[in-house]
Amino acid sequence: MKVVFIPLIDLKKQYITIRDDINEKVLDILSSANFIMGDNVKAFEKEFADYIGIKHSISVANGTDALIIALKALGIGRGDEVITSPFTFFSTAESISAVGATPVFVDVRRDTFNIDYKKIEEKVTSKTKAIIPVHIFGQCADMDEINEIARKHNLRVIEDACQAVGGEYKGRKIGTLGDIACFSFFPTKNLGCAGDGGIIITDDDNLATICKGLRTHGSGENGRKAYNLINNISEEVEEDKSNDNTIYNPLKYYNYLIGHNSRLDEIQAAILRVKLPLLDTWNEKRRANAKYYNERLKDTNLIIPFEDKNVKHVYHMYVLQSEKREELVNYLKENGIATGVYYPVPLHLQKAYANLGYKTGDMPNAEYLSHRTFAIPMFAELTQEEMEYIAENLKNYGRR
């Protein structure tokens, strides 16, 4: 096979398959000049909630904002502690810090890369208010055990599902397994828009209302409803749906809470509406690609991904482990194959968290993985020829 370059993910290939639908929807919005909190946003929120099987979805500007707003909606702030994983993207811990709370890191399982529930309880203190399990690389954490610990200690559970849209745990969709869940629609995600986007989902009516208030400066009817809920005020607030959110909405000048400017715009919502019906098909293709890789690489000295029997892994990334990662990554690069290293520095050792006092050796599994894991190309549009070329190069390296 003559290969020029195989990217880690090829967004252009995906776009080509849906180009006509995307272009039509985007042009319709440009023609309408209705860009903010319009019909596409409302429709996508309903469609996404229906897809997950949950009552409420509140779209926001990105996955980080989703986590911050979810934490605030739960009343978590200064002086509180939130338990989470050190082997994930920075935004998980950053969101905890952004509300004034302190992230408390718990080491991960070496096989699934997810937080090790057996090590959570020893980190619970009187200041602990919540647990944020991260469904890393598309595989669900051990939610039954995590929820049991949360119930025992009266903690809230926020699912960081930013990498796992469409995944399942014991037959239930990821996002339905805690008090509230957060997703990202960053372009490289399994369900990605053409920019930044995110969403919060919950079955809790009050949490949903507070999130809606917080995403738009704590203003308008939702800001007022949220204020009333937080302050235990009983009052009927009627919703005025006649206002134009793009040009002029007088209600936004009445502010009840310190909130955020965090909205999913109409163009991104329309793009996501085109993609959502295709998500399960794309995820199944990722799973088939992972199965192919597993079969081809099982007899090498690489450690292939482990899929827990209770989950449906959606392979946001296909992550291998090697004792000679740097050398192997360079070899693949020389042969036109992209790779990605997630994550070279675990969160407890990041400079930004030096004040927390963690040191090398505190999270041995996360540290072990940070030096050995790397991702190879994984997306629904990978061809058989490309996967054969990737697998053959990995095997060739092992023969050297």
Coordinates of C-alpha atoms in Angstrom, one line a residue:
M1 CA 0.0 0.0 0.0
K2 CA 1.3 3.5 -0.9
V3 CA 0.6 5.6 2.1
V4 CA 1.2 9.4 2.4
F5 CA -0.2 9.9 5.9
I6 CA -3.0 8.4 8.1
P7 CA -4.2 10.9 10.6
L8 CA -5.3 10.0 14.1
I9 CA -8.8 11.1 13.1
D10 CA -9.9 12.4 9.7
L11 CA -12.7 15.0 10.0
K12 CA -12.7 15.7 6.3
K13 CA -13.7 12.1 5.5
Q14 CA -16.6 12.3 7.8
Y15 CA -17.7 15.7 6.4
I16 CA -17.7 14.4 2.9
T17 CA -20.2 11.7 3.8
I18 CA -22.7 14.3 5.1
R19 CA -21.7 17.4 3.2
D20 CA -24.9 18.1 1.4
D21 CA -27.1 17.9 4.6
I22 CA -24.6 20.0 6.6
N23 CA -24.3 22.7 3.9
E24 CA -28.1 22.9 3.5
K25 CA -28.7 23.3 7.2
V26 CA -25.9 25.9 7.7
L27 CA -27.1 28.0 4.8
D28 CA -30.7 27.9 6.1
I29 CA -29.5 29.3 9.4
L30 CA -27.4 32.0 7.7
S31 CA -30.4 33.0 5.7
S32 CA -32.7 33.1 8.8
A33 CA -30.2 35.2 10.7
N34 CA -31.4 33.5 13.9
F35 CA -28.1 32.4 15.5
I36 CA -28.7 32.1 19.3
M37 CA -31.0 29.8 21.3
G38 CA -33.3 29.2 18.3
D39 CA -35.3 26.2 17.0
N40 CA -32.3 24.0 16.2
V41 CA -30.9 24.3 19.8
K42 CA -34.3 23.5 21.3
A43 CA -34.8 20.5 18.9
F44 CA -31.3 19.2 19.4
E45 CA -31.7 19.3 23.2
K46 CA -34.9 17.2 22.9
E47 CA -33.4 14.8 20.4
F48 CA -30.3 14.3 22.5
A49 CA -32.3 13.8 25.7
D50 CA -34.5 11.2 23.9
Y51 CA -31.4 9.4 22.5
I52 CA -29.8 9.1 26.0
G53 CA -33.2 8.4 27.6
I54 CA -33.3 11.2 30.1
K55 CA -35.7 14.1 30.9
H56 CA -33.5 17.2 30.5
S57 CA -30.6 18.3 28.4
I58 CA -29.1 21.8 28.6
S59 CA -26.8 22.7 25.8
V60 CA -23.7 24.9 26.6
A61 CA -20.7 26.3 24.9
N62 CA -18.3 23.4 25.6
G63 CA -17.6 20.4 27.8
T64 CA -15.6 22.4 30.4
D65 CA -18.5 24.8 30.9
A66 CA -20.8 21.8 31.3
L67 CA -18.7 20.6 34.2
I68 CA -18.4 24.0 35.8
I69 CA -22.2 24.7 35.6
A70 CA -23.1 21.2 36.8
L71 CA -20.8 21.7 39.9
K72 CA -22.4 25.1 40.6
A73 CA -25.9 23.7 40.2
L74 CA -25.1 21.2 42.9
G75 CA -24.0 23.9 45.2
I76 CA -20.3 22.9 45.2
G77 CA -17.8 25.7 45.8
R78 CA -15.1 27.1 48.1
G79 CA -14.0 24.8 50.8
D80 CA -15.5 21.7 49.2
E81 CA -13.6 18.6 47.9
V82 CA -14.5 16.6 44.8
I83 CA -12.9 13.2 44.1
T84 CA -11.8 12.5 40.5
S85 CA -9.3 10.8 38.3
P86 CA -5.7 12.0 37.6
F87 CA -5.6 10.3 34.2
T88 CA -7.8 12.5 32.1
F89 CA -7.8 15.8 30.3
F90 CA -7.1 18.9 32.5
S91 CA -10.6 20.3 32.2
T92 CA -12.0 17.8 34.7
A93 CA -9.9 19.0 37.6
E94 CA -9.8 22.6 36.3
S95 CA -13.6 22.7 36.5
I96 CA -13.5 21.7 40.2
S97 CA -10.9 24.5 40.8
A98 CA -12.9 27.0 38.8
V99 CA -15.8 26.8 41.3
G100 CA -13.4 27.2 44.2
A101 CA -13.4 23.6 45.3
T102 CA -10.4 21.3 45.6
P103 CA -9.8 18.2 43.3
V104 CA -8.9 15.1 45.3
F105 CA -7.2 12.5 43.0
V106 CA -7.7 8.8 43.2
D107 CA -5.6 6.4 41.2
V108 CA -6.9 4.5 38.2
R109 CA -7.2 0.9 37.2
R110 CA -4.3 -0.1 35.0
D111 CA -6.6 -2.1 32.6
T112 CA -9.6 0.3 32.0
F113 CA -7.7 3.5 32.8
N114 CA -10.8 4.6 34.8
I115 CA -10.9 5.6 38.5
D116 CA -10.4 2.7 40.8
Y117 CA -13.5 2.6 43.0
K118 CA -11.7 0.4 45.6
K119 CA -9.5 3.5 46.4
I120 CA -12.2 6.1 46.6
E121 CA -13.6 5.6 50.1
E122 CA -10.2 6.2 51.8
K123 CA -10.2 9.7 50.3
V124 CA -13.6 10.7 51.5
T125 CA -13.6 13.5 54.2
S126 CA -16.1 15.8 55.8
K127 CA -15.4 18.2 53.0
T128 CA -16.1 15.8 50.2
K129 CA -19.2 16.7 48.3
A130 CA -19.1 14.8 45.0
I131 CA -17.3 12.2 42.8
I132 CA -16.6 12.9 39.1
P133 CA -15.8 9.6 37.4
V134 CA -14.4 10.1 33.9
H135 CA -15.4 7.5 31.3
I136 CA -12.0 7.7 29.7
F137 CA -11.5 7.0 26.0
G138 CA -15.1 5.8 25.6
Q139 CA -15.3 3.2 28.4
C140 CA -17.6 3.5 31.4
A141 CA -16.3 3.6 34.9
D142 CA -17.5 1.1 37.6
M143 CA -20.7 3.1 38.2
D144 CA -22.6 0.7 40.5
E145 CA -19.8 0.6 43.0
I146 CA -19.2 4.4 42.7
N147 CA -22.9 5.1 43.2
E148 CA -22.9 2.9 46.3
I149 CA -20.0 4.8 47.8
A150 CA -21.8 8.1 47.0
R151 CA -25.0 6.9 48.7
K152 CA -23.1 5.7 51.8
H153 CA -21.5 9.1 52.2
N154 CA -24.3 11.4 50.9
L155 CA -22.2 12.5 47.9
R156 CA -23.4 13.6 44.4
V157 CA -22.1 11.9 41.2
I158 CA -21.2 13.9 38.1
E159 CA -20.4 11.8 35.1
D160 CA -17.7 13.3 32.9
A161 CA -18.9 11.6 29.8
C162 CA -17.1 14.0 27.4
Q163 CA -15.3 11.1 25.7
A164 CA -18.0 8.5 25.8
V165 CA -21.2 9.6 24.0
G166 CA -23.2 6.5 23.0
G167 CA -21.4 4.2 25.4
E168 CA -23.3 1.9 27.7
Y169 CA -23.0 0.3 31.2
K170 CA -25.1 -2.8 31.9
G171 CA -27.4 -1.9 29.0
R172 CA -27.9 1.7 30.1
K173 CA -26.6 4.7 28.3
I174 CA -23.7 6.6 29.8
G175 CA -25.1 9.8 31.2
T176 CA -28.0 8.2 33.0
L177 CA -25.9 6.7 35.8
G178 CA -25.3 9.6 38.2
D179 CA -27.1 12.8 39.4
I180 CA -25.9 14.8 36.4
A181 CA -23.7 14.2 33.3
C182 CA -21.6 16.3 31.0
F183 CA -20.7 15.8 27.4
S184 CA -18.4 17.6 24.9
F185 CA -19.0 18.1 21.2
F186 CA -15.4 19.2 20.4
P187 CA -14.8 18.3 16.7
T188 CA -12.8 15.2 17.4
K189 CA -15.3 13.6 19.7
N190 CA -17.5 10.6 18.5
L191 CA -20.3 13.2 18.1
G192 CA -18.5 16.5 17.3
C193 CA -19.6 19.8 15.9
A194 CA -17.7 22.3 13.8
G195 CA -16.3 24.2 16.8
D196 CA -16.9 24.0 20.5
G197 CA -20.1 22.7 22.1
G198 CA -21.3 20.8 25.1
I199 CA -24.3 19.6 27.0
I200 CA -25.5 18.8 30.5
I201 CA -28.1 16.1 31.1
T202 CA -30.1 15.1 34.2
D203 CA -33.4 13.7 35.3
D204 CA -33.6 16.2 38.2
D205 CA -36.0 19.0 37.4
N206 CA -34.5 21.5 39.8
L207 CA -30.9 20.9 38.7
A208 CA -32.0 21.4 35.0
T209 CA -33.6 24.7 35.9
I210 CA -30.6 25.9 37.7
C211 CA -28.3 24.9 34.9
K212 CA -30.5 26.8 32.4
G213 CA -30.3 29.9 34.6
L214 CA -26.5 29.7 35.0
R215 CA -25.7 29.3 31.3
T216 CA -27.1 32.7 30.4
H217 CA -25.8 35.1 33.0
G218 CA -28.4 34.0 35.6
S219 CA -30.9 36.2 33.7
G220 CA -34.5 36.0 32.5
E221 CA -37.1 33.5 33.6
N222 CA -34.7 30.7 34.1
G223 CA -32.4 32.9 36.2
R224 CA -35.4 33.9 38.3
K225 CA -36.6 30.3 38.6
A226 CA -33.0 29.2 39.6
Y227 CA -32.8 32.0 42.2
N228 CA -36.1 30.9 43.7
L229 CA -35.0 27.3 43.9
I230 CA -31.7 28.1 45.5
N231 CA -33.3 30.4 48.0
N232 CA -36.4 28.2 48.7
I233 CA -38.8 30.9 47.3
S234 CA -42.2 29.6 46.1
E235 CA -43.3 31.6 43.2
E236 CA -44.8 30.9 39.8
V237 CA -42.7 32.3 36.9
E238 CA -44.3 32.3 33.5
E239 CA -42.1 31.8 30.5
D240 CA -42.3 34.4 27.6
K241 CA -41.4 32.6 24.4
S242 CA -42.1 35.6 22.1
N243 CA -38.7 37.2 22.4
D244 CA -35.9 37.0 19.8
N245 CA -32.7 35.8 21.4
T246 CA -30.4 37.0 18.6
I247 CA -31.5 40.6 18.2
Y248 CA -33.2 41.7 21.5
N249 CA -34.6 40.0 24.5
P250 CA -35.4 42.5 27.3
L251 CA -35.5 39.8 29.9
K252 CA -31.8 39.2 29.7
Y253 CA -31.2 42.6 31.5
Y254 CA -32.7 41.2 34.7
N255 CA -30.1 39.1 36.5
Y256 CA -30.7 36.9 39.5
L257 CA -27.5 34.9 39.8
I258 CA -23.8 35.2 38.8
G259 CA -23.8 32.9 35.8
H260 CA -22.0 32.3 32.5
N261 CA -22.2 33.2 28.9
S262 CA -22.3 29.6 27.7
R263 CA -24.6 28.8 24.8
L264 CA -24.6 26.3 22.0
D265 CA -25.2 28.3 18.8
E266 CA -27.7 27.4 16.1
I267 CA -25.2 26.4 13.5
Q268 CA -23.5 23.9 15.9
A269 CA -26.9 22.5 17.0
A270 CA -27.9 22.0 13.3
I271 CA -24.7 20.2 12.5
L272 CA -25.2 18.0 15.6
R273 CA -28.8 17.2 14.5
V274 CA -27.5 15.9 11.2
K275 CA -24.9 13.7 13.0
L276 CA -26.8 12.4 16.0
P277 CA -28.9 9.8 14.0
L278 CA -25.6 8.4 12.6
L279 CA -23.8 8.2 15.9
D280 CA -24.7 4.5 16.7
T281 CA -23.6 3.5 13.2
W282 CA -20.3 5.3 13.6
N283 CA -19.7 3.9 17.1
E284 CA -20.3 0.3 15.8
K285 CA -17.8 0.9 13.1
R286 CA -15.3 2.1 15.7
R287 CA -16.0 -1.1 17.7
A288 CA -15.5 -3.2 14.5
N289 CA -12.2 -1.4 13.9
A290 CA -11.1 -2.0 17.5
K291 CA -11.9 -5.7 17.1
Y292 CA -9.8 -5.9 14.0
Y293 CA -6.9 -4.2 15.7
N294 CA -7.3 -6.5 18.7
E295 CA -7.1 -9.6 16.5
R296 CA -4.1 -8.4 14.5
L297 CA -2.1 -7.2 17.5
K298 CA -2.9 -9.8 20.1
D299 CA 0.3 -11.8 19.5
T300 CA 2.6 -8.7 19.7
N301 CA 4.3 -7.4 22.9
L302 CA 1.8 -4.5 22.8
I303 CA -0.9 -4.3 25.5
I304 CA -4.2 -3.9 23.6
P305 CA -7.2 -2.2 25.2
F306 CA -9.3 -4.0 27.8
E307 CA -13.0 -3.9 27.5
D308 CA -14.9 -4.6 30.7
K309 CA -17.7 -7.2 30.4
N310 CA -20.3 -4.7 31.8
V311 CA -19.7 -2.0 29.2
K312 CA -20.2 -1.1 25.6
H313 CA -16.9 0.7 24.8
V314 CA -17.2 3.3 22.0
Y315 CA -13.5 3.8 21.4
H316 CA -13.1 7.5 21.3
M317 CA -9.5 6.5 21.3
Y318 CA -7.8 3.2 20.6
V319 CA -5.0 3.2 23.2
L320 CA -2.1 0.8 23.3
Q321 CA 0.7 0.3 25.8
S322 CA 4.4 -0.1 25.0
E323 CA 7.5 -0.2 27.1
K324 CA 9.2 1.6 24.2
R325 CA 6.6 4.2 23.4
E326 CA 8.8 7.0 22.2
E327 CA 10.8 4.8 19.8
L328 CA 7.6 3.1 18.5
V329 CA 5.8 6.4 18.0
N330 CA 8.7 7.8 16.0
Y331 CA 8.8 4.6 13.9
L332 CA 5.1 5.0 13.0
K333 CA 5.6 8.7 12.2
E334 CA 8.4 7.8 9.8
N335 CA 5.9 5.4 8.1
G336 CA 3.1 8.0 7.8
I337 CA 1.0 6.9 10.7
A338 CA -0.2 9.5 13.3
T339 CA -0.3 8.8 17.0
G340 CA -1.3 10.7 20.1
V341 CA 0.0 10.5 23.7
Y342 CA -2.9 10.8 26.2
Y343 CA -1.7 11.8 28.9
P344 CA 2.0 12.4 29.3
V345 CA 1.7 14.1 32.7
P346 CA -1.1 12.9 35.1
L347 CA -3.0 15.7 36.7
H348 CA -1.6 15.3 40.3
L349 CA 1.8 16.1 38.9
Q350 CA 0.8 19.1 36.7
K351 CA 2.5 22.4 37.7
A352 CA -0.9 23.9 38.2
Y353 CA -1.5 21.6 41.1
A354 CA 1.9 21.7 42.8
N355 CA 0.2 23.5 45.7
L356 CA -1.8 20.3 46.5
G357 CA 1.4 18.6 47.5
Y358 CA 1.2 15.4 45.4
K359 CA 4.5 13.8 44.5
T360 CA 5.8 11.1 42.1
G361 CA 4.7 7.7 43.4
D362 CA 1.3 8.9 44.8
M363 CA -0.7 7.5 41.9
P364 CA 1.4 4.6 40.6
N365 CA -1.0 3.4 38.0
A366 CA -1.7 6.8 36.4
E367 CA 2.1 7.4 36.4
Y368 CA 2.8 4.0 34.8
L369 CA 0.2 4.6 32.1
S370 CA 1.4 8.2 31.4
H371 CA 4.7 6.8 30.3
R372 CA 3.4 3.9 28.2
T373 CA 0.1 4.6 26.5
F374 CA -0.4 6.0 23.0
A375 CA -3.3 6.1 20.6
I376 CA -3.3 5.0 16.9
P377 CA -5.8 6.1 14.2
M378 CA -9.4 5.4 15.1
F379 CA -12.4 6.8 13.3
A380 CA -15.4 5.3 11.5
E381 CA -14.1 6.1 8.0
L382 CA -10.8 4.1 8.3
T383 CA -10.5 1.8 5.4
Q384 CA -9.5 -1.9 5.6
E385 CA -6.4 -1.1 3.7
E386 CA -5.4 1.6 6.1
M387 CA -5.9 -0.6 9.2
E388 CA -4.0 -3.4 7.6
Y389 CA -1.1 -1.0 6.9
I390 CA -1.2 0.3 10.5
A391 CA -1.3 -3.2 12.0
E392 CA 1.5 -4.5 9.8
N393 CA 3.8 -1.6 10.7
L394 CA 3.1 -2.3 14.4
K395 CA 4.0 -5.9 13.9
N396 CA 7.0 -5.1 11.8
Y397 CA 8.3 -2.9 14.6
G398 CA 8.0 -5.9 17.0
R399 CA 10.1 -8.0 14.6
R400 CA 13.0 -5.6 14.6

